Short mmCIF file of C-alpha atoms and ligand atoms in Angstrom, two decimals:
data_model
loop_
_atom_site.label_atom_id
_atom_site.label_comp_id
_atom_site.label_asym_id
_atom_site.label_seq_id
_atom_site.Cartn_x
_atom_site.Cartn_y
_atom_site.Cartn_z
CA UNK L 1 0.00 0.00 0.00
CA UNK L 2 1.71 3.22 -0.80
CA UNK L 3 0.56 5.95 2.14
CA UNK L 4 1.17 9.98 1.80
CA UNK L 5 1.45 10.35 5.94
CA UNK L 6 3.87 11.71 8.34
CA UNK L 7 5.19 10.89 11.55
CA UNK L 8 1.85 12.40 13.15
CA UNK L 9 -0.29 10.76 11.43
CA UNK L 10 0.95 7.01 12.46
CA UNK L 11 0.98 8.73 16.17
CA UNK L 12 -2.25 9.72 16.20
CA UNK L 13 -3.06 6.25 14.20
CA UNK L 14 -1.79 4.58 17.42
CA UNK L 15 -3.11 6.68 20.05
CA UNK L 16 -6.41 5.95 18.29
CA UNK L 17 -5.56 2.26 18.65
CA UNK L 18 -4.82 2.59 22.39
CA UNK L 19 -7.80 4.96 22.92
CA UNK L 20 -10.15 1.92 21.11
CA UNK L 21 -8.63 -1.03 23.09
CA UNK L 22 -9.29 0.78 26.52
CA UNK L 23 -12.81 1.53 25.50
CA UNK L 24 -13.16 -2.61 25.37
CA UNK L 25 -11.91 -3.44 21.63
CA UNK L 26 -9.95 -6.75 21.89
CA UNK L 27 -9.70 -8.51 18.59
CA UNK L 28 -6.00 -8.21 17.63
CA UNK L 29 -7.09 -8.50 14.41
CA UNK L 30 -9.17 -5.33 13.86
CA UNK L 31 -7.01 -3.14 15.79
CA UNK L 32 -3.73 -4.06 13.54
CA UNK L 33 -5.84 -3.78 10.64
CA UNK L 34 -7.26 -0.38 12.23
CA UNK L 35 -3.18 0.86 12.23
CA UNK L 36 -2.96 -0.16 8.89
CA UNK L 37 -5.27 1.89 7.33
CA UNK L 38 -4.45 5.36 7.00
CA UNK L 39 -8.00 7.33 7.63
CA UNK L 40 -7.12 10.66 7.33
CA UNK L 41 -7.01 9.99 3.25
CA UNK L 42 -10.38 9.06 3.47
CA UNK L 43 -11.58 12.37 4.60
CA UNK L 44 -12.12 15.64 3.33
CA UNK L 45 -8.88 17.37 3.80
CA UNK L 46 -10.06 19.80 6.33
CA UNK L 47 -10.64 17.20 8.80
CA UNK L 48 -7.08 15.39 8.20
CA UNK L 49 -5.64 16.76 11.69
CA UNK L 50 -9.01 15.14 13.39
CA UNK L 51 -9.15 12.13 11.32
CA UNK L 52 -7.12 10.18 14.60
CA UNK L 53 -10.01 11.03 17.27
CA UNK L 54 -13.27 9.04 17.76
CA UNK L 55 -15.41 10.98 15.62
CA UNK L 56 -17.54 10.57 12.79
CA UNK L 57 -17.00 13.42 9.77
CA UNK L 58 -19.54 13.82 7.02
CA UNK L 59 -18.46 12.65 3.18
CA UNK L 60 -19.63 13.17 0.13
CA UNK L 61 -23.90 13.08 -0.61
CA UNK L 62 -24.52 13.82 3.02
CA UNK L 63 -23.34 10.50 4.37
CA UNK L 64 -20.51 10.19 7.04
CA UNK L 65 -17.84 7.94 7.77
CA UNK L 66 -18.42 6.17 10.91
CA UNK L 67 -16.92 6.57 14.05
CA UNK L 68 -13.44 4.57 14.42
CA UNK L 69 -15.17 2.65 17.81
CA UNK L 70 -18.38 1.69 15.73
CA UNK L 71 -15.97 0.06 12.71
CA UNK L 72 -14.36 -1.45 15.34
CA UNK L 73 -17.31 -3.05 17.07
CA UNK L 74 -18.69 -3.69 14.17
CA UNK L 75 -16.15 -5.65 12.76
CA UNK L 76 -15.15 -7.54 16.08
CA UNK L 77 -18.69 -8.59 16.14
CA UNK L 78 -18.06 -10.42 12.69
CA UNK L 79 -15.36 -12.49 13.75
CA UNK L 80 -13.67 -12.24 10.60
CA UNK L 81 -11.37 -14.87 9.67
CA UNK L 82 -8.92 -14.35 6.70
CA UNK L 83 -10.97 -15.74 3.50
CA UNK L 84 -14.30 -14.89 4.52
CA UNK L 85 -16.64 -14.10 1.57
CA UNK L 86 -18.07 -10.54 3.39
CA UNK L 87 -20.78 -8.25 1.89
CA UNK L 88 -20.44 -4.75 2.98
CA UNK L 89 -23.78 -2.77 2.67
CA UNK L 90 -22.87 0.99 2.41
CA UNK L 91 -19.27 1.64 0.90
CA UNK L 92 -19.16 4.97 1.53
CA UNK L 93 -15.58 6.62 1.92
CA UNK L 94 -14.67 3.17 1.49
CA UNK L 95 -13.01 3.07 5.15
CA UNK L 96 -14.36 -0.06 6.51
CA UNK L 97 -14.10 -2.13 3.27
CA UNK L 98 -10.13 -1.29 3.73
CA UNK L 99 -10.22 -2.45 7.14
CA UNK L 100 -11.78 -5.77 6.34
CA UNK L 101 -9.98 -6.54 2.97
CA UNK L 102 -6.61 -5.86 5.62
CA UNK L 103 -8.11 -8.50 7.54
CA UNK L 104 -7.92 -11.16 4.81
CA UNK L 105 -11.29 -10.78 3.93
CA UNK L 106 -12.59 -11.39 0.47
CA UNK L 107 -15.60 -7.83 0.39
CA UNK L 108 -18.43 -7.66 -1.63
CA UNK L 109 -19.61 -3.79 -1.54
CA UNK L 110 -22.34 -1.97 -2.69
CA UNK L 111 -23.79 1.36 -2.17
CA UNK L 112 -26.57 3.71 -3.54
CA UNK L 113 -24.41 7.13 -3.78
CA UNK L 114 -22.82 7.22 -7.19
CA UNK L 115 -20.71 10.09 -6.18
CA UNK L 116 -19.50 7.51 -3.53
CA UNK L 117 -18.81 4.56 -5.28
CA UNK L 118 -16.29 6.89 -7.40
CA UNK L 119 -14.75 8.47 -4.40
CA UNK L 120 -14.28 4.70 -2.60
CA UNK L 121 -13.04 3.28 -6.04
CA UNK L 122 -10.50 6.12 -6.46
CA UNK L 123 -9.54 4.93 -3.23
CA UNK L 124 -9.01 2.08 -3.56
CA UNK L 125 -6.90 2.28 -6.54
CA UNK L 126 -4.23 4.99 -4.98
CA UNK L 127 -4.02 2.73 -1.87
CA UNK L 128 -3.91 -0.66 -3.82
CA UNK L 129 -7.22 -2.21 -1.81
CA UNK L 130 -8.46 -4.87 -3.55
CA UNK L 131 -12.12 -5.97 -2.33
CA UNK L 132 -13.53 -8.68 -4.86
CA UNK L 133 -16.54 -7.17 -5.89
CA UNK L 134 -17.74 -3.29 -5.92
CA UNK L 135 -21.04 -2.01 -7.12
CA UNK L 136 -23.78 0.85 -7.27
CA UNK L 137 -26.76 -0.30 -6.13
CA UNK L 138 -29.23 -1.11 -3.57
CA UNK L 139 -28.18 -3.20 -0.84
CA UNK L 140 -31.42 -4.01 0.92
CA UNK L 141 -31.76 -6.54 -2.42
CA UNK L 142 -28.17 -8.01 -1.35
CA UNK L 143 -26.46 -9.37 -3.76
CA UNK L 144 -28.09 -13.14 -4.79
CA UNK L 145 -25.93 -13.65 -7.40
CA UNK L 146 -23.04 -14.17 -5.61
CA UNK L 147 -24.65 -15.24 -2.47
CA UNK L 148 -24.34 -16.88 0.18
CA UNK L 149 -21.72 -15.00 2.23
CA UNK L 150 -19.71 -15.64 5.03
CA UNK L 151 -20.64 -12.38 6.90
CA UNK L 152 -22.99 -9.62 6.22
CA UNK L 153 -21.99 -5.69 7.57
CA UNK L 154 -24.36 -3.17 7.21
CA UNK L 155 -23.41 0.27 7.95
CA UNK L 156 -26.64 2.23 7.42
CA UNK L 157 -29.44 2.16 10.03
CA UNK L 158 -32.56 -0.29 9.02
CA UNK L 159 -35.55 0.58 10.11
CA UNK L 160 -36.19 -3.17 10.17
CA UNK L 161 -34.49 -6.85 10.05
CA UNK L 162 -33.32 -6.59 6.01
CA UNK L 163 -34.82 -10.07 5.73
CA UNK L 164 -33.55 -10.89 2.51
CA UNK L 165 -29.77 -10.25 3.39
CA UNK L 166 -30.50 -12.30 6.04
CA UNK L 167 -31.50 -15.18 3.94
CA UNK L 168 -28.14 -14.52 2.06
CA UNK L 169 -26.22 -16.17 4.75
CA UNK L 170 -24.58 -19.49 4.96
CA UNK L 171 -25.44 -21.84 8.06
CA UNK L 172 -23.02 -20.87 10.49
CA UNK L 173 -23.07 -17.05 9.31
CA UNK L 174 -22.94 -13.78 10.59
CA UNK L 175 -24.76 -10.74 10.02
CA UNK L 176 -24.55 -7.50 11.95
CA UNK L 177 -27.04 -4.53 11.70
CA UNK L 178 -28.02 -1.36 13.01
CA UNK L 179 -31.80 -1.88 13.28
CA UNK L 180 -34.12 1.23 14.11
CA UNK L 181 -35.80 4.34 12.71
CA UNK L 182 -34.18 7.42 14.09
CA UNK L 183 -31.16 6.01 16.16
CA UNK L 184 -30.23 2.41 16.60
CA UNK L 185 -29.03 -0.30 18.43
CA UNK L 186 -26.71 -2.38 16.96
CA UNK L 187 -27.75 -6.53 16.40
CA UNK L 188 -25.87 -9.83 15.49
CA UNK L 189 -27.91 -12.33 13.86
CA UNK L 190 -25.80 -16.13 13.70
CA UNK L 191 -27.48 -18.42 11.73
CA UNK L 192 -28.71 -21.64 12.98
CA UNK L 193 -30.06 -23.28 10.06
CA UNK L 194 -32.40 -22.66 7.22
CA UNK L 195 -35.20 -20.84 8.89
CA UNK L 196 -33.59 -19.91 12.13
CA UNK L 197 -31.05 -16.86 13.30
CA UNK L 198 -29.69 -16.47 17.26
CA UNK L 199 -30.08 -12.94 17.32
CA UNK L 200 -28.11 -10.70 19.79
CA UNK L 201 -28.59 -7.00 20.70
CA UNK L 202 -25.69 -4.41 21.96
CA UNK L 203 -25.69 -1.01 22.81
CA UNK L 204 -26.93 2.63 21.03
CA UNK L 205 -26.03 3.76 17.93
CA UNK L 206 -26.80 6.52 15.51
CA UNK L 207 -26.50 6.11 11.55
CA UNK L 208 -27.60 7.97 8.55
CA UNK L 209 -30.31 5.95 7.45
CA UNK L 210 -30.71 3.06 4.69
CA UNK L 211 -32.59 4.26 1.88
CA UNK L 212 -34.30 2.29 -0.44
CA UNK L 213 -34.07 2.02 -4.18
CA UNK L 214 -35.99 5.22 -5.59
CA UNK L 215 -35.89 7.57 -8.37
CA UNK L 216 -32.60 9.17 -7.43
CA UNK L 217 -31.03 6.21 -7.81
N1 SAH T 301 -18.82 2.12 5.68
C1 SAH T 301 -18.83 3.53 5.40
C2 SAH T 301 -19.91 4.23 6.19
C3 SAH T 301 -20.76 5.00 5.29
S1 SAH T 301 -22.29 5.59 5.97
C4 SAH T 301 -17.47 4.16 5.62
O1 SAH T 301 -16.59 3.50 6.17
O2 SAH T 301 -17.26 5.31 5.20
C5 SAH T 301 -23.48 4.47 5.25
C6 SAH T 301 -23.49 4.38 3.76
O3 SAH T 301 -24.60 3.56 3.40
C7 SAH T 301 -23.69 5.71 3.02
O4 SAH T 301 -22.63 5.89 2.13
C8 SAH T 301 -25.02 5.52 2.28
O5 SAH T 301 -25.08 6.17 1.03
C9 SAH T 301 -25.09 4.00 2.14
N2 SAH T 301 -26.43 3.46 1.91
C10 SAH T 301 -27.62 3.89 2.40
N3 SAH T 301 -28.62 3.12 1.95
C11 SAH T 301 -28.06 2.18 1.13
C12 SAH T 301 -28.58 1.10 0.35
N4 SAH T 301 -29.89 0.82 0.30
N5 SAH T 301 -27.72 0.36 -0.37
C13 SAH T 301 -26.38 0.61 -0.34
N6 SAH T 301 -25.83 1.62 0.38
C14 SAH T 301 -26.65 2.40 1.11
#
């Protein structure tokens, strides 16, 4: 990966590190992959001396990039395991797709902004990411095609259980959703077999919401 940073930026990188394991983060795995990535490139400029603290900063088409805790929590709760067929739902700055394809992780990705999916793909061509799959389009349909997956992230609140990503799942899967209308709590949904799902709730969360397919599409 070829990185434009400084000696700051890996300091703040690892203070951010630090800051996530203390606040309960303990998969290895995501917090080496978390020093890995360098965020700040994934932000506007202007934020670039910020991009190390636990905030979320807006991106392009009025959508944000999460907070550093909420990738990481979200991604622990996947137990990813180098290999594991993942579809992302929301791509947005393209952040969290780096972070799992630095996990081993084969990533499926799709979201709805175009002016997203060129931002993320620029991305990940400067920073040589490769995820297997990236598309514009509307993840509440998944992607059947090349279902089943390993692991299902969605980073957009739902105002419901996205049934039919669920059913996208192998036996043995793992799915993990922000579920409500104005803020959210965040679910994991394990699959027990063909009709059933061991579902598990955490704490609060706010996202920008998961829109539908519609006419600005
Ligand atoms: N993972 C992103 C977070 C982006 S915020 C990052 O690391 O930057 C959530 C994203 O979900 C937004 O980019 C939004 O446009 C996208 N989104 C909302 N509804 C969607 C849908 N139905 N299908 C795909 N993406 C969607």
């Amino acid at each position: 990966m070829e990185i434009k940073e400084n000696f700051k930026h890996k300091g703040n990188r690892k203070k951010l590190i630090d800051l996530l394991q203390s606040k309960g983060i303990e998969d290895e795995s995501v917090l080496e992959a978390m020093n890995r990535i360098p965020r700040h490139l994934f932000l506007n400029s202007a934020f670039e001396d910020h991009a190390y603290e636990d905030k979320a900063f807006p991106i392009a088409a009025n959508q944000t990039i999460s907070h550093p805790y909420t990738v990481a929590f979200q991604t622990s709760l996947l137990h990813v395991m180098p290999g594991d067929k993942i579809l992302e739902v929301g791509t947005g700055s393209g952040y969290q797709t780096a972070v799992l394809v630095a996990m081993g992780a084969e990533v499926y990705t799709i979201e709805r902004q175009k002016a997203l999916v060129d931002f993320s793909r620029q991305m990940f061509q400067k920073l040589k990411i490769e995820p297997r799959y990236q598309t514009f389009g509307d993840g509440y349909k998944g992607l059947p095609t090349f279902a089943p997956f390993d692991k299902i992230l969605v980073t957009a609140g739902t105002p419901v259980i996205p049934t039919v990503l669920l059913g996208q799942l192998i036996i043995g899967g793992i799915a993990v959703i922000p579920i409500g209308e104005i803020n959210q709590k965040m679910f994991s949904f394990l699959r027990i077999d063909e009709r059933r799902y061991e579902q598990m709730e955490f704490g609060d969360y706010q996202f920008v919401p998961m829109l539908e397919n519609k006419d600005d599409l």
